[in-house]
Amino acid sequence: MTIRDYAIQCLRDEAQAVLDLIPKMDENFDQAVQLILDCPGKVIVTGVGKSGHIGAKIAATLASTGTPSFFINPLDVYHGDLGVMARGDVVIAISNSGQTDELLRFIPMVLHMEIPIIGMSGNPQSLLAKYSTYHLNVSVSKEACPLNLAPTSSTTAALAMGDALAVALMEQRHFRPQDFAQFHPGGELGKRLLTTAQDVMQTNDLPILTAEMHLGEAIILVSKGKLGLGVAIEDGHIAGLITDGDIRRAMEKWQAEFFNRTVADIMTRQPKTVGPQTKISEIQKLMNKHKIHNVLVADKDNRLIGIVDRYACVL
């Protein structure tokens, strides 16, 4: 076998380990999800070693998808961290063998506090499974490691089960993109879903025209505005919009007569407008749908307060 063959076999083994979880899904999974949904406190994920690393990722995924949660190493519990737990919480305990000594010594403390445990292990007959309120079976037939020793398929299976919990909880909570953005304000999605028109619109030196203005004068103002457009205003309200494209087409159409024409002859009389609180994500959809590069921002009385161009929407 080549080096690549070994890698491909590893991926196949791990993929199969995840697929093999499907027939092991039972009412314990449903009840575990409901337990978390009904939890008035927080979800505390714990595990030792590689299981601990998987647990930390699961806790992070839960926390970012609407389930208050965090990871704690059971070894730290013996040194004061037990105080972070309270009645009303739920513990997710992860151990491939279900017999990890450090984790099992932590379990009596949790039971004494009457905190329910969702156990996740590869051994349904283990002590962890026995003391769990609900047990999720993540057993694998073999590790992807050629020695069948290093946690590979088993950690992948546990990670996938954690993702399955998170996804099921998201569906039950009707978790939306806007909710996701609130937990990821620094990410691209968060910026697009939380940033509004007034946050990015241009308000200075707007290319303001009148409907009666001759196109020769309008060209100068459009050029100075550097947005490729001009906005016609009548009695303080938006009356129309002209673009570079409108001007070029008018030149081709009227040629020598072009300079005798007015803005009213070529302007779009009902240009696309949005309110100052419109999200950038919605503005992007509007631009893509109508194949436009700018959107006017107007107040409730259709008075121009700014312009958003396509580049301002790229966050």
mmCIF file of C-alpha atoms in Angstrom:
data_model
loop_
_atom_site.group_PDB
_atom_site.id
_atom_site.type_symbol
_atom_site.label_atom_id
_atom_site.label_comp_id
_atom_site.label_asym_id
_atom_site.label_seq_id
_atom_site.Cartn_x
_atom_site.Cartn_y
_atom_site.Cartn_z
ATOM 1 C CA MET A 1 0.000 0.000 0.000
ATOM 2 C CA THR A 2 1.115 3.541 -0.708
ATOM 3 C CA ILE A 3 1.121 6.358 1.814
ATOM 4 C CA ARG A 4 -2.051 7.683 0.248
ATOM 5 C CA ASP A 5 -3.705 4.273 0.511
ATOM 6 C CA TYR A 6 -3.178 4.258 4.268
ATOM 7 C CA ALA A 7 -4.736 7.703 4.506
ATOM 8 C CA ILE A 8 -7.712 6.670 2.369
ATOM 9 C CA GLN A 9 -8.270 3.592 4.515
ATOM 10 C CA CYS A 10 -8.224 5.751 7.628
ATOM 11 C CA LEU A 11 -10.901 8.003 6.184
ATOM 12 C CA ARG A 12 -12.997 5.010 5.171
ATOM 13 C CA ASP A 13 -12.722 3.468 8.628
ATOM 14 C CA GLU A 14 -13.717 6.686 10.350
ATOM 15 C CA ALA A 15 -16.570 7.343 7.921
ATOM 16 C CA GLN A 16 -17.862 3.817 8.534
ATOM 17 C CA ALA A 17 -17.621 4.333 12.288
ATOM 18 C CA VAL A 18 -19.914 7.350 11.981
ATOM 19 C CA LEU A 19 -22.392 5.498 9.754
ATOM 20 C CA ASP A 20 -22.450 2.607 12.219
ATOM 21 C CA LEU A 21 -23.838 4.969 14.851
ATOM 22 C CA ILE A 22 -27.148 5.245 13.020
ATOM 23 C CA PRO A 23 -28.606 1.858 14.044
ATOM 24 C CA LYS A 24 -27.474 2.532 17.631
ATOM 25 C CA MET A 25 -29.620 5.657 17.893
ATOM 26 C CA ASP A 26 -32.565 4.898 20.174
ATOM 27 C CA GLU A 27 -34.920 6.562 22.615
ATOM 28 C CA ASN A 28 -31.954 7.496 24.796
ATOM 29 C CA PHE A 29 -30.969 10.091 22.203
ATOM 30 C CA ASP A 30 -34.492 11.541 22.068
ATOM 31 C CA GLN A 31 -34.688 11.722 25.842
ATOM 32 C CA ALA A 32 -31.216 13.237 26.107
ATOM 33 C CA VAL A 33 -32.216 16.018 23.716
ATOM 34 C CA GLN A 34 -35.415 16.647 25.671
ATOM 35 C CA LEU A 35 -33.462 16.694 28.933
ATOM 36 C CA ILE A 36 -31.210 19.433 27.581
ATOM 37 C CA LEU A 37 -34.169 21.373 26.177
ATOM 38 C CA ASP A 38 -35.847 21.285 29.593
ATOM 39 C CA CYS A 39 -32.629 22.160 31.430
ATOM 40 C CA PRO A 40 -33.093 25.452 33.334
ATOM 41 C CA GLY A 41 -29.355 25.728 33.949
ATOM 42 C CA LYS A 42 -26.344 24.950 31.812
ATOM 43 C CA VAL A 43 -24.805 21.921 30.164
ATOM 44 C CA ILE A 44 -21.444 20.859 31.579
ATOM 45 C CA VAL A 45 -19.375 18.591 29.332
ATOM 46 C CA THR A 46 -16.578 16.546 30.852
ATOM 47 C CA GLY A 47 -14.042 13.939 29.847
ATOM 48 C CA VAL A 48 -10.392 12.983 30.286
ATOM 49 C CA GLY A 49 -7.621 12.858 27.719
ATOM 50 C CA LYS A 50 -8.756 12.572 24.093
ATOM 51 C CA SER A 51 -12.352 12.386 25.291
ATOM 52 C CA GLY A 52 -11.743 15.678 27.036
ATOM 53 C CA HIS A 53 -10.613 17.306 23.793
ATOM 54 C CA ILE A 54 -13.745 16.017 22.077
ATOM 55 C CA GLY A 55 -15.831 17.228 25.001
ATOM 56 C CA ALA A 56 -14.386 20.731 24.744
ATOM 57 C CA LYS A 57 -15.363 20.895 21.080
ATOM 58 C CA ILE A 58 -18.874 19.597 21.803
ATOM 59 C CA ALA A 59 -19.318 22.197 24.543
ATOM 60 C CA ALA A 60 -18.175 24.943 22.180
ATOM 61 C CA THR A 61 -20.590 23.785 19.470
ATOM 62 C CA LEU A 62 -23.499 23.648 21.906
ATOM 63 C CA ALA A 63 -22.688 27.079 23.290
ATOM 64 C CA SER A 64 -22.533 28.626 19.824
ATOM 65 C CA THR A 65 -25.860 27.122 18.781
ATOM 66 C CA GLY A 66 -28.044 28.258 21.651
ATOM 67 C CA THR A 67 -27.299 25.822 24.478
ATOM 68 C CA PRO A 68 -25.430 27.436 27.409
ATOM 69 C CA SER A 69 -22.561 25.046 28.024
ATOM 70 C CA PHE A 70 -18.897 24.744 28.882
ATOM 71 C CA PHE A 71 -16.256 22.081 29.362
ATOM 72 C CA ILE A 72 -14.693 21.101 32.661
ATOM 73 C CA ASN A 73 -11.899 18.620 33.310
ATOM 74 C CA PRO A 74 -12.983 16.213 36.058
ATOM 75 C CA LEU A 75 -9.511 16.505 37.573
ATOM 76 C CA ASP A 76 -10.167 20.197 38.245
ATOM 77 C CA VAL A 77 -13.325 19.386 40.167
ATOM 78 C CA TYR A 78 -11.208 18.103 43.059
ATOM 79 C CA HIS A 79 -9.555 21.496 43.335
ATOM 80 C CA GLY A 80 -12.504 23.827 43.690
ATOM 81 C CA ASP A 81 -14.262 23.788 40.304
ATOM 82 C CA LEU A 82 -17.219 21.833 41.662
ATOM 83 C CA GLY A 83 -18.718 25.202 42.565
ATOM 84 C CA VAL A 84 -19.594 25.913 38.930
ATOM 85 C CA MET A 85 -22.236 23.174 39.020
ATOM 86 C CA ALA A 86 -25.692 23.534 40.492
ATOM 87 C CA ARG A 87 -28.975 21.701 40.620
ATOM 88 C CA GLY A 88 -30.761 22.313 37.325
ATOM 89 C CA ASP A 89 -27.654 21.698 35.246
ATOM 90 C CA VAL A 90 -27.028 18.697 32.995
ATOM 91 C CA VAL A 91 -23.707 16.858 32.674
ATOM 92 C CA ILE A 92 -22.517 15.171 29.482
ATOM 93 C CA ALA A 93 -19.778 12.708 30.476
ATOM 94 C CA ILE A 94 -17.606 11.209 27.728
ATOM 95 C CA SER A 95 -15.397 8.116 28.010
ATOM 96 C CA ASN A 96 -14.757 5.567 25.284
ATOM 97 C CA SER A 97 -14.372 2.728 27.777
ATOM 98 C CA GLY A 98 -16.922 4.084 30.198
ATOM 99 C CA GLN A 99 -14.546 2.994 32.928
ATOM 100 C CA THR A 100 -12.164 5.971 33.160
ATOM 101 C CA ASP A 101 -11.167 6.189 36.805
ATOM 102 C CA GLU A 102 -10.877 9.987 37.036
ATOM 103 C CA LEU A 103 -14.311 10.378 35.470
ATOM 104 C CA LEU A 104 -15.939 7.710 37.642
ATOM 105 C CA ARG A 105 -14.678 9.419 40.809
ATOM 106 C CA PHE A 106 -16.409 12.578 39.572
ATOM 107 C CA ILE A 107 -19.767 10.848 39.004
ATOM 108 C CA PRO A 108 -20.779 10.409 42.706
ATOM 109 C CA MET A 109 -20.409 14.157 43.249
ATOM 110 C CA VAL A 110 -22.745 14.825 40.352
ATOM 111 C CA LEU A 111 -25.279 12.281 41.562
ATOM 112 C CA HIS A 112 -25.133 13.717 45.075
ATOM 113 C CA MET A 113 -26.100 17.113 43.648
ATOM 114 C CA GLU A 114 -29.003 15.419 41.813
ATOM 115 C CA ILE A 115 -27.666 16.544 38.438
ATOM 116 C CA PRO A 116 -28.718 14.227 35.567
ATOM 117 C CA ILE A 117 -25.957 12.655 33.474
ATOM 118 C CA ILE A 118 -25.916 11.984 29.761
ATOM 119 C CA GLY A 119 -23.223 9.368 29.341
ATOM 120 C CA MET A 120 -21.440 8.917 26.024
ATOM 121 C CA SER A 121 -19.301 5.818 25.752
ATOM 122 C CA GLY A 122 -18.454 2.837 23.594
ATOM 123 C CA ASN A 123 -19.545 0.382 26.278
ATOM 124 C CA PRO A 124 -23.268 0.175 27.154
ATOM 125 C CA GLN A 125 -22.372 -2.185 30.030
ATOM 126 C CA SER A 126 -19.882 0.214 31.622
ATOM 127 C CA LEU A 127 -20.191 1.916 34.991
ATOM 128 C CA LEU A 128 -20.650 5.243 33.229
ATOM 129 C CA ALA A 129 -23.605 3.808 31.316
ATOM 130 C CA LYS A 130 -25.008 2.315 34.523
ATOM 131 C CA TYR A 131 -25.008 5.636 36.381
ATOM 132 C CA SER A 132 -26.151 7.750 33.461
ATOM 133 C CA THR A 133 -29.679 9.054 33.228
ATOM 134 C CA TYR A 134 -29.438 8.412 29.502
ATOM 135 C CA HIS A 135 -26.609 6.687 27.662
ATOM 136 C CA LEU A 136 -25.483 7.330 24.079
ATOM 137 C CA ASN A 137 -23.725 4.361 22.525
ATOM 138 C CA VAL A 138 -20.746 5.497 20.420
ATOM 139 C CA SER A 139 -18.992 2.129 20.147
ATOM 140 C CA VAL A 140 -16.838 1.381 17.098
ATOM 141 C CA SER A 141 -15.783 -1.971 15.666
ATOM 142 C CA LYS A 142 -12.150 -0.874 15.412
ATOM 143 C CA GLU A 143 -9.924 2.147 15.492
ATOM 144 C CA ALA A 144 -8.577 3.590 12.250
ATOM 145 C CA CYS A 145 -5.133 3.315 13.846
ATOM 146 C CA PRO A 146 -3.263 0.385 12.221
ATOM 147 C CA LEU A 147 -2.430 -0.865 15.706
ATOM 148 C CA ASN A 148 -6.069 -0.513 16.767
ATOM 149 C CA LEU A 149 -4.828 1.465 19.761
ATOM 150 C CA ALA A 150 -4.800 5.236 19.172
ATOM 151 C CA PRO A 151 -8.219 6.898 19.600
ATOM 152 C CA THR A 152 -9.223 7.658 16.005
ATOM 153 C CA SER A 153 -12.526 6.135 14.940
ATOM 154 C CA SER A 154 -13.779 6.308 18.528
ATOM 155 C CA THR A 155 -13.081 10.022 18.915
ATOM 156 C CA THR A 156 -14.597 10.714 15.503
ATOM 157 C CA ALA A 157 -17.748 8.837 16.513
ATOM 158 C CA ALA A 158 -18.037 10.766 19.782
ATOM 159 C CA LEU A 159 -17.521 14.052 17.974
ATOM 160 C CA ALA A 160 -20.196 13.175 15.425
ATOM 161 C CA MET A 161 -22.631 12.241 18.193
ATOM 162 C CA GLY A 162 -22.002 15.611 19.812
ATOM 163 C CA ASP A 163 -22.757 17.324 16.521
ATOM 164 C CA ALA A 164 -25.934 15.251 16.210
ATOM 165 C CA LEU A 165 -27.041 16.502 19.632
ATOM 166 C CA ALA A 166 -26.314 20.106 18.678
ATOM 167 C CA VAL A 167 -28.168 19.856 15.368
ATOM 168 C CA ALA A 168 -31.199 18.193 16.954
ATOM 169 C CA LEU A 169 -31.304 20.916 19.609
ATOM 170 C CA MET A 170 -31.053 23.623 16.954
ATOM 171 C CA GLU A 171 -34.016 22.141 15.105
ATOM 172 C CA GLN A 172 -36.080 21.841 18.269
ATOM 173 C CA ARG A 173 -35.298 25.448 19.188
ATOM 174 C CA HIS A 174 -35.990 26.683 15.644
ATOM 175 C CA PHE A 175 -32.522 28.206 15.708
ATOM 176 C CA ARG A 176 -32.190 30.755 12.866
ATOM 177 C CA PRO A 177 -29.250 32.391 11.086
ATOM 178 C CA GLN A 178 -29.960 35.555 13.066
ATOM 179 C CA ASP A 179 -29.585 33.599 16.299
ATOM 180 C CA PHE A 180 -26.323 32.104 15.074
ATOM 181 C CA ALA A 181 -25.036 35.582 14.244
ATOM 182 C CA GLN A 182 -25.654 36.771 17.808
ATOM 183 C CA PHE A 183 -23.279 34.081 19.059
ATOM 184 C CA HIS A 184 -20.726 34.863 16.287
ATOM 185 C CA PRO A 185 -20.700 38.677 16.064
ATOM 186 C CA GLY A 186 -17.072 38.720 14.945
ATOM 187 C CA GLY A 187 -17.533 36.301 12.064
ATOM 188 C CA GLU A 188 -18.531 37.056 8.495
ATOM 189 C CA LEU A 189 -22.037 35.691 8.970
ATOM 190 C CA GLY A 190 -22.505 37.695 12.144
ATOM 191 C CA LYS A 191 -21.404 40.887 10.480
ATOM 192 C CA ARG A 192 -23.728 40.399 7.518
ATOM 193 C CA LEU A 193 -26.709 39.558 9.691
ATOM 194 C CA LEU A 194 -26.191 42.208 12.362
ATOM 195 C CA THR A 195 -24.774 45.130 10.374
ATOM 196 C CA THR A 196 -27.408 47.558 9.067
ATOM 197 C CA ALA A 197 -27.591 50.055 6.231
ATOM 198 C CA GLN A 198 -26.914 52.988 8.522
ATOM 199 C CA ASP A 199 -23.683 51.339 9.670
ATOM 200 C CA VAL A 200 -22.148 51.339 6.173
ATOM 201 C CA MET A 201 -24.030 53.928 4.108
ATOM 202 C CA GLN A 202 -22.332 56.941 2.599
ATOM 203 C CA THR A 203 -23.845 60.204 3.792
ATOM 204 C CA ASN A 204 -21.343 62.871 2.728
ATOM 205 C CA ASP A 205 -21.160 64.572 -0.675
ATOM 206 C CA LEU A 206 -24.078 62.635 -2.084
ATOM 207 C CA PRO A 207 -24.678 63.224 -5.823
ATOM 208 C CA ILE A 208 -27.942 65.177 -5.567
ATOM 209 C CA LEU A 209 -29.683 66.265 -8.788
ATOM 210 C CA THR A 210 -32.989 67.797 -9.787
ATOM 211 C CA ALA A 211 -35.334 66.360 -12.361
ATOM 212 C CA GLU A 212 -35.056 69.551 -14.477
ATOM 213 C CA MET A 213 -31.244 69.564 -14.506
ATOM 214 C CA HIS A 214 -29.641 69.186 -17.936
ATOM 215 C CA LEU A 215 -27.641 66.015 -18.414
ATOM 216 C CA GLY A 216 -24.442 67.941 -19.136
ATOM 217 C CA GLU A 217 -24.520 69.334 -15.591
ATOM 218 C CA ALA A 218 -25.706 66.036 -14.158
ATOM 219 C CA ILE A 219 -22.664 64.217 -15.571
ATOM 220 C CA ILE A 220 -20.351 66.446 -13.552
ATOM 221 C CA LEU A 221 -22.195 65.791 -10.287
ATOM 222 C CA VAL A 222 -22.403 62.042 -10.929
ATOM 223 C CA SER A 223 -18.667 61.965 -11.618
ATOM 224 C CA LYS A 224 -17.852 63.885 -8.415
ATOM 225 C CA GLY A 225 -20.013 61.526 -6.371
ATOM 226 C CA LYS A 226 -17.843 58.541 -7.410
ATOM 227 C CA LEU A 227 -20.755 56.154 -6.929
ATOM 228 C CA GLY A 228 -21.761 55.863 -10.562
ATOM 229 C CA LEU A 229 -25.168 57.409 -9.938
ATOM 230 C CA GLY A 230 -27.109 60.546 -9.172
ATOM 231 C CA VAL A 231 -30.294 60.949 -7.133
ATOM 232 C CA ALA A 232 -33.016 63.325 -8.257
ATOM 233 C CA ILE A 233 -34.707 65.107 -5.367
ATOM 234 C CA GLU A 234 -38.009 67.004 -5.564
ATOM 235 C CA ASP A 235 -39.441 68.832 -2.543
ATOM 236 C CA GLY A 236 -36.993 66.946 -0.328
ATOM 237 C CA HIS A 237 -38.168 63.532 -1.506
ATOM 238 C CA ILE A 238 -36.518 60.963 -3.781
ATOM 239 C CA ALA A 239 -37.904 61.463 -7.279
ATOM 240 C CA GLY A 240 -35.634 59.257 -9.319
ATOM 241 C CA LEU A 241 -32.203 57.796 -10.002
ATOM 242 C CA ILE A 242 -29.799 57.902 -12.933
ATOM 243 C CA THR A 243 -26.704 55.745 -13.378
ATOM 244 C CA ASP A 244 -23.580 55.789 -15.523
ATOM 245 C CA GLY A 245 -25.282 53.216 -17.712
ATOM 246 C CA ASP A 246 -28.333 55.454 -18.182
ATOM 247 C CA ILE A 247 -26.056 58.299 -19.245
ATOM 248 C CA ARG A 248 -24.140 56.187 -21.762
ATOM 249 C CA ARG A 249 -27.313 54.848 -23.311
ATOM 250 C CA ALA A 250 -28.738 58.387 -23.537
ATOM 251 C CA MET A 251 -25.593 59.583 -25.330
ATOM 252 C CA GLU A 252 -25.892 56.803 -27.880
ATOM 253 C CA LYS A 253 -29.590 57.482 -28.370
ATOM 254 C CA TRP A 254 -29.657 61.272 -28.611
ATOM 255 C CA GLN A 255 -26.052 62.101 -29.554
ATOM 256 C CA ALA A 256 -25.970 65.887 -30.338
ATOM 257 C CA GLU A 257 -29.305 66.369 -28.564
ATOM 258 C CA PHE A 258 -27.979 64.781 -25.398
ATOM 259 C CA PHE A 259 -27.054 68.047 -23.673
ATOM 260 C CA ASN A 260 -30.552 69.414 -24.189
ATOM 261 C CA ARG A 261 -32.101 66.528 -22.325
ATOM 262 C CA THR A 262 -32.861 66.569 -18.608
ATOM 263 C CA VAL A 263 -32.493 64.124 -15.770
ATOM 264 C CA ALA A 264 -36.260 63.513 -15.903
ATOM 265 C CA ASP A 265 -35.881 62.087 -19.413
ATOM 266 C CA ILE A 266 -33.746 59.138 -18.282
ATOM 267 C CA MET A 267 -34.217 58.654 -14.570
ATOM 268 C CA THR A 268 -35.738 55.587 -12.954
ATOM 269 C CA ARG A 269 -38.707 57.021 -11.105
ATOM 270 C CA GLN A 270 -39.080 54.340 -8.443
ATOM 271 C CA PRO A 271 -35.544 53.318 -7.496
ATOM 272 C CA LYS A 272 -34.898 50.601 -4.925
ATOM 273 C CA THR A 273 -34.758 51.973 -1.404
ATOM 274 C CA VAL A 274 -34.234 50.480 2.041
ATOM 275 C CA GLY A 275 -34.613 51.762 5.561
ATOM 276 C CA PRO A 276 -31.627 52.601 7.790
ATOM 277 C CA GLN A 277 -32.220 49.478 9.905
ATOM 278 C CA THR A 278 -32.244 47.070 6.947
ATOM 279 C CA LYS A 279 -29.650 44.332 7.441
ATOM 280 C CA ILE A 280 -26.753 44.088 5.011
ATOM 281 C CA SER A 281 -27.738 40.491 4.272
ATOM 282 C CA GLU A 282 -31.108 41.708 2.971
ATOM 283 C CA ILE A 283 -29.473 44.455 0.924
ATOM 284 C CA GLN A 284 -27.182 41.894 -0.703
ATOM 285 C CA LYS A 285 -30.201 39.809 -1.695
ATOM 286 C CA LEU A 286 -31.896 42.899 -3.137
ATOM 287 C CA MET A 287 -28.822 43.824 -5.156
ATOM 288 C CA ASN A 288 -28.394 40.309 -6.490
ATOM 289 C CA LYS A 289 -32.068 39.942 -7.382
ATOM 290 C CA HIS A 290 -32.276 43.196 -9.344
ATOM 291 C CA LYS A 291 -28.646 43.182 -10.553
ATOM 292 C CA ILE A 292 -27.902 46.612 -9.141
ATOM 293 C CA HIS A 293 -24.781 47.979 -7.474
ATOM 294 C CA ASN A 294 -26.261 50.617 -5.178
ATOM 295 C CA VAL A 295 -29.271 51.027 -2.952
ATOM 296 C CA LEU A 296 -30.709 54.287 -1.641
ATOM 297 C CA VAL A 297 -31.360 54.563 2.078
ATOM 298 C CA ALA A 298 -34.488 56.550 2.858
ATOM 299 C CA ASP A 299 -36.523 57.434 5.902
ATOM 300 C CA LYS A 300 -40.220 56.696 6.256
ATOM 301 C CA ASP A 301 -41.047 59.876 4.316
ATOM 302 C CA ASN A 302 -38.885 58.800 1.362
ATOM 303 C CA ARG A 303 -36.203 61.370 2.140
ATOM 304 C CA LEU A 304 -32.668 60.383 1.145
ATOM 305 C CA ILE A 305 -30.356 59.804 4.108
ATOM 306 C CA GLY A 306 -27.576 57.756 2.500
ATOM 307 C CA ILE A 307 -26.413 55.376 -0.198
ATOM 308 C CA VAL A 308 -25.082 51.834 0.202
ATOM 309 C CA ASP A 309 -22.910 50.453 -2.589
ATOM 310 C CA ARG A 310 -22.003 46.831 -3.225
ATOM 311 C CA TYR A 311 -18.479 47.215 -1.848
ATOM 312 C CA ALA A 312 -19.809 48.384 1.506
ATOM 313 C CA CYS A 313 -21.657 45.078 1.801
ATOM 314 C CA VAL A 314 -18.455 43.058 1.581
ATOM 315 C CA LEU A 315 -17.546 42.661 5.259
#
